[in-house]
PDB file of C-alpha atoms in Angstrom:
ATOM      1  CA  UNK A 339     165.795  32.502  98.454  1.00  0.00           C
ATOM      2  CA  UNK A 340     166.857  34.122  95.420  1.00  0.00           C
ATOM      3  CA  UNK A 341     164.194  35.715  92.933  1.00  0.00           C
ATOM      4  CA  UNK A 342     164.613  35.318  88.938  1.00  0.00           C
ATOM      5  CA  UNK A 343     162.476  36.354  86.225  1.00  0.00           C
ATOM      6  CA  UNK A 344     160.027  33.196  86.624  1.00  0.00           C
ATOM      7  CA  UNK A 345     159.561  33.500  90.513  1.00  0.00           C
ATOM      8  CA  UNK A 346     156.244  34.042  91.101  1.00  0.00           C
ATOM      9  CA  UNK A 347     153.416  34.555  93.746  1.00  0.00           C
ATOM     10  CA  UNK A 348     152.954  31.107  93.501  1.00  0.00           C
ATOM     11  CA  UNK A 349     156.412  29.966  94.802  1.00  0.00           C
ATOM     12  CA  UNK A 350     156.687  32.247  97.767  1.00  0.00           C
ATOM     13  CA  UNK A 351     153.490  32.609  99.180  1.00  0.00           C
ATOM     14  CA  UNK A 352     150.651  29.882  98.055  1.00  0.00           C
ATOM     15  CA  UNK A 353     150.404  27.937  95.065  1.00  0.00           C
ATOM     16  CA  UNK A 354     149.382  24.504  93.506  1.00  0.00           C
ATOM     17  CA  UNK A 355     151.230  21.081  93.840  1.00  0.00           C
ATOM     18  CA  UNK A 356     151.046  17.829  92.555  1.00  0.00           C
ATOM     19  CA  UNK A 357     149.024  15.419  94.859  1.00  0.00           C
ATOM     20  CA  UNK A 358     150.191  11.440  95.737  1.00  0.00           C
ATOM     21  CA  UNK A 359     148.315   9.578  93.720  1.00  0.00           C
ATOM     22  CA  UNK A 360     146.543  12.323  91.641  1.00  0.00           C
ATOM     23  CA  UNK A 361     145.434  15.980  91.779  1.00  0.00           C
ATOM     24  CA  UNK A 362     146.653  19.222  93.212  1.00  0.00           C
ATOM     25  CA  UNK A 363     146.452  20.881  96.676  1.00  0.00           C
ATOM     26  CA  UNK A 364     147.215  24.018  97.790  1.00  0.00           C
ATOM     27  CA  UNK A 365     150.345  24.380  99.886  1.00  0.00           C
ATOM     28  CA  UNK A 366     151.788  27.423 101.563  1.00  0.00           C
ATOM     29  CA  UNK A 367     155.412  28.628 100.482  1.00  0.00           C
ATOM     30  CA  UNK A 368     158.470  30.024 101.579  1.00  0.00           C
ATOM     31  CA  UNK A 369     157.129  33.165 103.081  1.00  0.00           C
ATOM     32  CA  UNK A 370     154.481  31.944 104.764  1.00  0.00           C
ATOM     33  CA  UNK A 371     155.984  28.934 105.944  1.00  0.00           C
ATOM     34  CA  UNK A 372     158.317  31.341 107.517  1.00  0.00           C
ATOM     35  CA  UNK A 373     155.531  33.380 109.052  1.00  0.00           C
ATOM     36  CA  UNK A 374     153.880  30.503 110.531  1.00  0.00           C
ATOM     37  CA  UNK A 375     156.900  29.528 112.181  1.00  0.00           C
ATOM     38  CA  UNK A 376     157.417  32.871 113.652  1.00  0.00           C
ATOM     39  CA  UNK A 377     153.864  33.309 114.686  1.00  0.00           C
ATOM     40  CA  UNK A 378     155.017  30.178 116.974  1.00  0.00           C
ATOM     41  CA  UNK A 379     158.398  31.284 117.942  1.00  0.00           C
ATOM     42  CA  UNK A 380     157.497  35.035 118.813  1.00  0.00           C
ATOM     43  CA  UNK A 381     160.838  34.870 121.075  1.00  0.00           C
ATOM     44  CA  UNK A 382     162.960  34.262 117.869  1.00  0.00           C
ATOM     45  CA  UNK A 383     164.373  36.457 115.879  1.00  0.00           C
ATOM     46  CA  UNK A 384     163.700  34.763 111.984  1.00  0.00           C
ATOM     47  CA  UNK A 385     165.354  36.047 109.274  1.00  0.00           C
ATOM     48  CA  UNK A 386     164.546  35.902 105.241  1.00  0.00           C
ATOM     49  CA  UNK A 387     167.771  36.682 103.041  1.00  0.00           C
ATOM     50  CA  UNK A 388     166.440  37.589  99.758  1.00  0.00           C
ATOM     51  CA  UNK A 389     169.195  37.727  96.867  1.00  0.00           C
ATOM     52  CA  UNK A 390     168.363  39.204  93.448  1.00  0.00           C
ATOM     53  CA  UNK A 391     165.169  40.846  94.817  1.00  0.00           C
ATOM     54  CA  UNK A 392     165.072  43.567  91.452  1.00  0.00           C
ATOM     55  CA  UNK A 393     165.325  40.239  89.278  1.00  0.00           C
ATOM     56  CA  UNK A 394     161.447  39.986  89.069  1.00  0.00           C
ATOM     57  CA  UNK A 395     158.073  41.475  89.396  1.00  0.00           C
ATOM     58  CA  UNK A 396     158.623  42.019  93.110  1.00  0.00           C
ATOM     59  CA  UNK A 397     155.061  43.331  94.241  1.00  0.00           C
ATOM     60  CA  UNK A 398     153.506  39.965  92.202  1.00  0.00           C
ATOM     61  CA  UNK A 399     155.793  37.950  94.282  1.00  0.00           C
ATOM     62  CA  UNK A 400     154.528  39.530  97.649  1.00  0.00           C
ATOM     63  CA  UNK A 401     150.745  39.915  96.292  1.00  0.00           C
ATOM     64  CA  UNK A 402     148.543  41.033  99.162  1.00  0.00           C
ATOM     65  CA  UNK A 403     151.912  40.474 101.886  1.00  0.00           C
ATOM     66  CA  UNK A 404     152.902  44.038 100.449  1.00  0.00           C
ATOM     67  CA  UNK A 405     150.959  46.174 102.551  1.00  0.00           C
ATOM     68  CA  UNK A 406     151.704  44.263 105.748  1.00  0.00           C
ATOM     69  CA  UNK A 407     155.392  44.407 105.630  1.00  0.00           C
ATOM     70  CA  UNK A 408     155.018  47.797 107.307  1.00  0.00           C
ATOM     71  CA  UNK A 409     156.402  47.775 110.744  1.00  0.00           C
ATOM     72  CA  UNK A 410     152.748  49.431 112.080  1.00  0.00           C
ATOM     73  CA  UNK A 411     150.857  46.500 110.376  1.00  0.00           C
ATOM     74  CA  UNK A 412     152.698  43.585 111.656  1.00  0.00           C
ATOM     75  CA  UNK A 413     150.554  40.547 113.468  1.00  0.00           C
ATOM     76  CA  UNK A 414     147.502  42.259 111.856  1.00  0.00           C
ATOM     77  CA  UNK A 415     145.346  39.555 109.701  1.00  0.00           C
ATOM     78  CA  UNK A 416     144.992  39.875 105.612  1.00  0.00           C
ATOM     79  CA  UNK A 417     143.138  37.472 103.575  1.00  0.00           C
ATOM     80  CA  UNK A 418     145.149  35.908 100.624  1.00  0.00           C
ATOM     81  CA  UNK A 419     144.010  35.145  96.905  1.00  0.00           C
ATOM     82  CA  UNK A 420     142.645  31.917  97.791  1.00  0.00           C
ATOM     83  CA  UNK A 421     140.692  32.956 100.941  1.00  0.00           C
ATOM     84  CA  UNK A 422     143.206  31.705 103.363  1.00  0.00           C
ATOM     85  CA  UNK A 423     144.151  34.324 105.916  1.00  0.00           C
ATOM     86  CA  UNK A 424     147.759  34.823 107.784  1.00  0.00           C
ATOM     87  CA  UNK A 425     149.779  37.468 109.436  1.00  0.00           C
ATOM     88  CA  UNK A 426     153.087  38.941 109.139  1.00  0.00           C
ATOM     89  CA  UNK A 427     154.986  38.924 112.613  1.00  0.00           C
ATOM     90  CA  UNK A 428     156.787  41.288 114.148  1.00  0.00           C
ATOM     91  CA  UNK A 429     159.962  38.971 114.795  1.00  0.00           C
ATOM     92  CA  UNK A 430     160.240  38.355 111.147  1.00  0.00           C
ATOM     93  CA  UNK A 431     163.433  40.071 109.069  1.00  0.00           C
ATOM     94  CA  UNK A 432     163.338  40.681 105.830  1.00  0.00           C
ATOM     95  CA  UNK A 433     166.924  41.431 104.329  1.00  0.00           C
ATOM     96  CA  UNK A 434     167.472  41.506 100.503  1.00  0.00           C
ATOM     97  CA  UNK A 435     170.453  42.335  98.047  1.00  0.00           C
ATOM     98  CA  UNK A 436     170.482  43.852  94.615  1.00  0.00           C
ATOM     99  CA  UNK A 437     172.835  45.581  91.731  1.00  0.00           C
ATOM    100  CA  UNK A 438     170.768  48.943  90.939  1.00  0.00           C
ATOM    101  CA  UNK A 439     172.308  48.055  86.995  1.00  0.00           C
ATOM    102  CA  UNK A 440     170.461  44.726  87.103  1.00  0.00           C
ATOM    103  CA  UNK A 441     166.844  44.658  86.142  1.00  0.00           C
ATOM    104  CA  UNK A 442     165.075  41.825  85.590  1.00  0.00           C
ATOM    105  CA  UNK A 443     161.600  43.057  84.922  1.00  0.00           C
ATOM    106  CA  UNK A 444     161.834  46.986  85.572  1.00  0.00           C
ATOM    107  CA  UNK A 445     162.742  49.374  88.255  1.00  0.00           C
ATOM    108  CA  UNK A 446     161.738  47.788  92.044  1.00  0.00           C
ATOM    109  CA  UNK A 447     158.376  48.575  92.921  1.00  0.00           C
ATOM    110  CA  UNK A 448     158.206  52.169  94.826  1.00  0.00           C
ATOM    111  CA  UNK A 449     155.817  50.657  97.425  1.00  0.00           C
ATOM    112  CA  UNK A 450     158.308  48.110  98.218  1.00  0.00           C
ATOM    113  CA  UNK A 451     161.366  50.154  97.991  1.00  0.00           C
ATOM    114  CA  UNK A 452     159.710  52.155 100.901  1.00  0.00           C
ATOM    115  CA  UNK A 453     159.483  49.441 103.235  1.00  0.00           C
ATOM    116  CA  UNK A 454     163.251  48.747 103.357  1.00  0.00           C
ATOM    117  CA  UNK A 455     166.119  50.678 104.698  1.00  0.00           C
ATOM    118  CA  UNK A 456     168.537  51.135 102.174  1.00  0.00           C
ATOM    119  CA  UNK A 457     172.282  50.831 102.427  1.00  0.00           C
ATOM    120  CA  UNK A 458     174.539  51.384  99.660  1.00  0.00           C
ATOM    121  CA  UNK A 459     177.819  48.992  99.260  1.00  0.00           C
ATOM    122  CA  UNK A 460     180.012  50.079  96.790  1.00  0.00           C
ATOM    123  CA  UNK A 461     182.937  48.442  95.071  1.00  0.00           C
ATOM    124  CA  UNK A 462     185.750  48.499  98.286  1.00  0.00           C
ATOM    125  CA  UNK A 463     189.771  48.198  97.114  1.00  0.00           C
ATOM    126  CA  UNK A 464     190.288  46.769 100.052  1.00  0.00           C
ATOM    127  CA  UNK A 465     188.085  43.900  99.510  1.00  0.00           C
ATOM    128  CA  UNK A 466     189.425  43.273  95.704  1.00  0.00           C
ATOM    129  CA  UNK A 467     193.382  43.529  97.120  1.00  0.00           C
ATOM    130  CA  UNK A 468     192.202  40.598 100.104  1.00  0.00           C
ATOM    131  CA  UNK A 469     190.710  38.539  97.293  1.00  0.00           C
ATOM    132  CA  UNK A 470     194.042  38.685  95.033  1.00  0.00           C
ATOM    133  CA  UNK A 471     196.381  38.434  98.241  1.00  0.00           C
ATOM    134  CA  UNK A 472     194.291  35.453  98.839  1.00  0.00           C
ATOM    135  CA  UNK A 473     194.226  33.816  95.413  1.00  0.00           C
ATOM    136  CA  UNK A 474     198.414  33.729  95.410  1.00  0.00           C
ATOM    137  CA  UNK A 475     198.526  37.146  93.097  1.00  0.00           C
ATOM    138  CA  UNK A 476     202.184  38.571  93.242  1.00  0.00           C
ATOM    139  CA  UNK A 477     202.337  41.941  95.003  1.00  0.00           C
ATOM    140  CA  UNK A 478     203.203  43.916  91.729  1.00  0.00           C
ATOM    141  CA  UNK A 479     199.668  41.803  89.925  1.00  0.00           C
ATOM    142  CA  UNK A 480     198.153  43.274  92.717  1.00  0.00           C
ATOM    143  CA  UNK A 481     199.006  47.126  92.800  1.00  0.00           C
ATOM    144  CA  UNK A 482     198.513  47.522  89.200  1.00  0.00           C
ATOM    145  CA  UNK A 483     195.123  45.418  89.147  1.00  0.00           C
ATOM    146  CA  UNK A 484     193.818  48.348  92.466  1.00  0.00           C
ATOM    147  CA  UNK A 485     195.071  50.958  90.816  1.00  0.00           C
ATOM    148  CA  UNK A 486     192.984  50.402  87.847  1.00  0.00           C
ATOM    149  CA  UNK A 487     190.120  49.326  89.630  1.00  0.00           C
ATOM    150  CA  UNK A 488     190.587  52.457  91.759  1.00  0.00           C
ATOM    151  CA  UNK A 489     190.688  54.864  88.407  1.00  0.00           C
ATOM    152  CA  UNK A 490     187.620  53.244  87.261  1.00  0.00           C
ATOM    153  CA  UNK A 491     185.263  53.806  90.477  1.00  0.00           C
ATOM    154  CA  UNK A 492     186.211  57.323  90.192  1.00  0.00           C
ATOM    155  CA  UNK A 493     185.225  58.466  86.889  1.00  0.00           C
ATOM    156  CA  UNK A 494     181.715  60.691  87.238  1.00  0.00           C
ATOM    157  CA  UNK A 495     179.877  57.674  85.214  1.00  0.00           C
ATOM    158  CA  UNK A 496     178.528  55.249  87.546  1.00  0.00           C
ATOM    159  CA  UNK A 497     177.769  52.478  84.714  1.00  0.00           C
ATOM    160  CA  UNK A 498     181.305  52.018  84.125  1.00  0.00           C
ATOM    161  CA  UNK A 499     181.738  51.040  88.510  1.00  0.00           C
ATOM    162  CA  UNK A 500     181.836  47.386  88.185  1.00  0.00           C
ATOM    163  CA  UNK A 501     182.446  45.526  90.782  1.00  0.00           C
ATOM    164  CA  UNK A 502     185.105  42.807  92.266  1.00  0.00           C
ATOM    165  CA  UNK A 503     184.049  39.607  90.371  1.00  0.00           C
ATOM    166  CA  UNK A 504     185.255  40.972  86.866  1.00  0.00           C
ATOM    167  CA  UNK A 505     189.232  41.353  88.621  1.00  0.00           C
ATOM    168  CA  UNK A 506     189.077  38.347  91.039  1.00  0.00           C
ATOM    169  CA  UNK A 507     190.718  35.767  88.328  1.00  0.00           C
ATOM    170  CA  UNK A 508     193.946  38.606  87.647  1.00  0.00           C
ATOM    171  CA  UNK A 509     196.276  37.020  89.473  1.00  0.00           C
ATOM    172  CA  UNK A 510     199.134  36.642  86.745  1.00  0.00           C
ATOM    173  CA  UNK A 511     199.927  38.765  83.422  1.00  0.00           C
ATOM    174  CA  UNK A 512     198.000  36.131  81.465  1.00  0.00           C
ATOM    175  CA  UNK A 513     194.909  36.088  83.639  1.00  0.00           C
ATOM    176  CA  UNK A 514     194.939  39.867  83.660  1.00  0.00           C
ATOM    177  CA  UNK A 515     194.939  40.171  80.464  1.00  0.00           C
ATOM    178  CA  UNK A 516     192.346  37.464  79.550  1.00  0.00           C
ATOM    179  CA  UNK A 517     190.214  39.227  82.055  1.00  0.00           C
ATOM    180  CA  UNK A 518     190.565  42.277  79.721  1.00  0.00           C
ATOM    181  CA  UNK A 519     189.747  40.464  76.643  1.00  0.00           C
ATOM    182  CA  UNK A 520     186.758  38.206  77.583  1.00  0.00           C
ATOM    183  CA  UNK A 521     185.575  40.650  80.561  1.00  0.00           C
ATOM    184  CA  UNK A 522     186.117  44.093  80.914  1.00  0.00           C
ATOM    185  CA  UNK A 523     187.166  45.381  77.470  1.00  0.00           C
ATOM    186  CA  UNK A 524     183.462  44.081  76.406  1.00  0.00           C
ATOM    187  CA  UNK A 525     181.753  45.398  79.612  1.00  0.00           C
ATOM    188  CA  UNK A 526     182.871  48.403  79.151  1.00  0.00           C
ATOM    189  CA  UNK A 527     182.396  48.700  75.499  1.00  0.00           C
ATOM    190  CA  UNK A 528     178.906  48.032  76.188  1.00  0.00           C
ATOM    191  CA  UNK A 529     179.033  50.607  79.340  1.00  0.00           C
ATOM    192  CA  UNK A 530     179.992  53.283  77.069  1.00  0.00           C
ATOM    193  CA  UNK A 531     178.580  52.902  73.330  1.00  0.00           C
ATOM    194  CA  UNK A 532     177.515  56.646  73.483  1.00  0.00           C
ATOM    195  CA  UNK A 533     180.813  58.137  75.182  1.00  0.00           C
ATOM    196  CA  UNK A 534     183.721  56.570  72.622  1.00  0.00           C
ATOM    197  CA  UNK A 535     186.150  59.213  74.211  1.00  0.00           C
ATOM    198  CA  UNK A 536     185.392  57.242  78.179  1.00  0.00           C
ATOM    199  CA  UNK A 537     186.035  53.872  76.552  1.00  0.00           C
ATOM    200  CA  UNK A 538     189.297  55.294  75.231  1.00  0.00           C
ATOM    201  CA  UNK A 539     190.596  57.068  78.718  1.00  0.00           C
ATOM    202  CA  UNK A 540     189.082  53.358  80.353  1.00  0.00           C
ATOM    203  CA  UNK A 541     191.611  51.264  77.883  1.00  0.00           C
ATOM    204  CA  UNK A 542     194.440  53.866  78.374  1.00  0.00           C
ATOM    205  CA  UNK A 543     194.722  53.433  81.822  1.00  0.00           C
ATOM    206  CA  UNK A 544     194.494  49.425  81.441  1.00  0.00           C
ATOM    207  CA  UNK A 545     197.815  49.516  79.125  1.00  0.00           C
ATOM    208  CA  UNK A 546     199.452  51.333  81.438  1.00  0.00           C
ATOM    209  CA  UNK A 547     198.407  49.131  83.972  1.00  0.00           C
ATOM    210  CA  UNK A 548     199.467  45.984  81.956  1.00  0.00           C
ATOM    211  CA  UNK A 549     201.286  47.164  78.524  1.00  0.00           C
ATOM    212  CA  UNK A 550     200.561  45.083  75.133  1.00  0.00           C
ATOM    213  CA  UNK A 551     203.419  42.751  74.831  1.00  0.00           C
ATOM    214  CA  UNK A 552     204.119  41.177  71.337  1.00  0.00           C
ATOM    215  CA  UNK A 553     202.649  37.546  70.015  1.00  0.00           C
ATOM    216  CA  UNK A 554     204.270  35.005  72.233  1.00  0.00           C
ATOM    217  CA  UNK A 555     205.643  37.093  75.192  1.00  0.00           C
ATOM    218  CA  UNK A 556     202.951  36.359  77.554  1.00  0.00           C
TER     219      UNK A 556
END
């Protein structure tokens, strides 16, 4: 599943639905669908990817599930908002991804944060060359795109570490530089409205990377 700002309790772990023929009914959702079925496959390993978890109010989403999520609490029996009861097995997974820069309601919930292991994955070089290499970029595209990439995850401000996606579309001179116009050059004016002299060092080292050619060149 993949939370946004208008998930809600109601879509994950009971809400409302339209009824054949008239009327609502309460149905049970995506997490405790899940549960159910691994209440009745306690042999099976089940797993719930969660993308964009920090893109909503998190603890809303997981309402009274919260609490049980704790390793120590699994299988044990909680009463929901309607008065329906379940449990949260032991067999069940949770595994979510985030950007700590993206925030779709506020910081993730400290109660939840604590119930996950967290592993950081930053920005790799050697992911962003296999991407170009596989696009079709030219070996030179490719050494000048890392190398910039490379200066930029190493400068002491971590809002100005973006990640592959902006770079994966400079595989020529043209695409480079579009991807400086429309991408980066606006990412990271934004990134560093308060530090003028870091947005000047950032577009320094970009034309050296790819110099400005005249009107017509490229």
């Amino acid at each position: 599943v993949q939370f946004h700002t208008s998930y809600q309790y109601e879509d994950f772990m009971e809400g409302f639905s339209p009824r054949d023929g008239g009327g609502f009914e309460l149905q049970k959702k995506t997490f405790a669908l899940l549960c159910d079925d691994a209440a009745e496959r306690p042999d099976v390993r089940h797993v719930l990817l969660i993308d964009e978890i920090s893109r909503c109010d998190v603890a809303r989403v997981f309402g009274e599930a919260l609490t049980y999520l704790e390793m120590d609490k699994r299988g044990q029996e909680f009463t929901l908002a309607s008065g329906s009861t379940m449990r949260v097995p032991p067999n069940l997974v949770l595994l979510a991804t985030m950007n700590p820069w993206d925030k779709g309601v506020d910081e993730l919930d400290v109660a939840l944060e604590r119930r996950f292991a967290q592993i950081e994955m930053p920005p790799s070089r050697s992911a962003l060359r296999k991407i170009l290499e596989e696009k079709g970029a030219a070996a030179d595209i490719i050494e000048r795109v890392v190398a910039f990439f490379e200066f930029v995850q190493k400068l002491d401000d971590e809002m100005v570490h973006l990640g592959h996606a902006y770079f994966i579309n400079c595989i020529d001179e043209v695409k480079a530089r579009q991807a400086w116009e429309f991408r980066l050059q606006p990412f990271f004016r934004k990134a560093c409205r308060l530090d003028r002299t870091l947005l000047d060092n950032i577009t320094r080292s970009w034309k050296r990377a790819f110099p400005p050619t005249t009107a017509g060149q490229e």
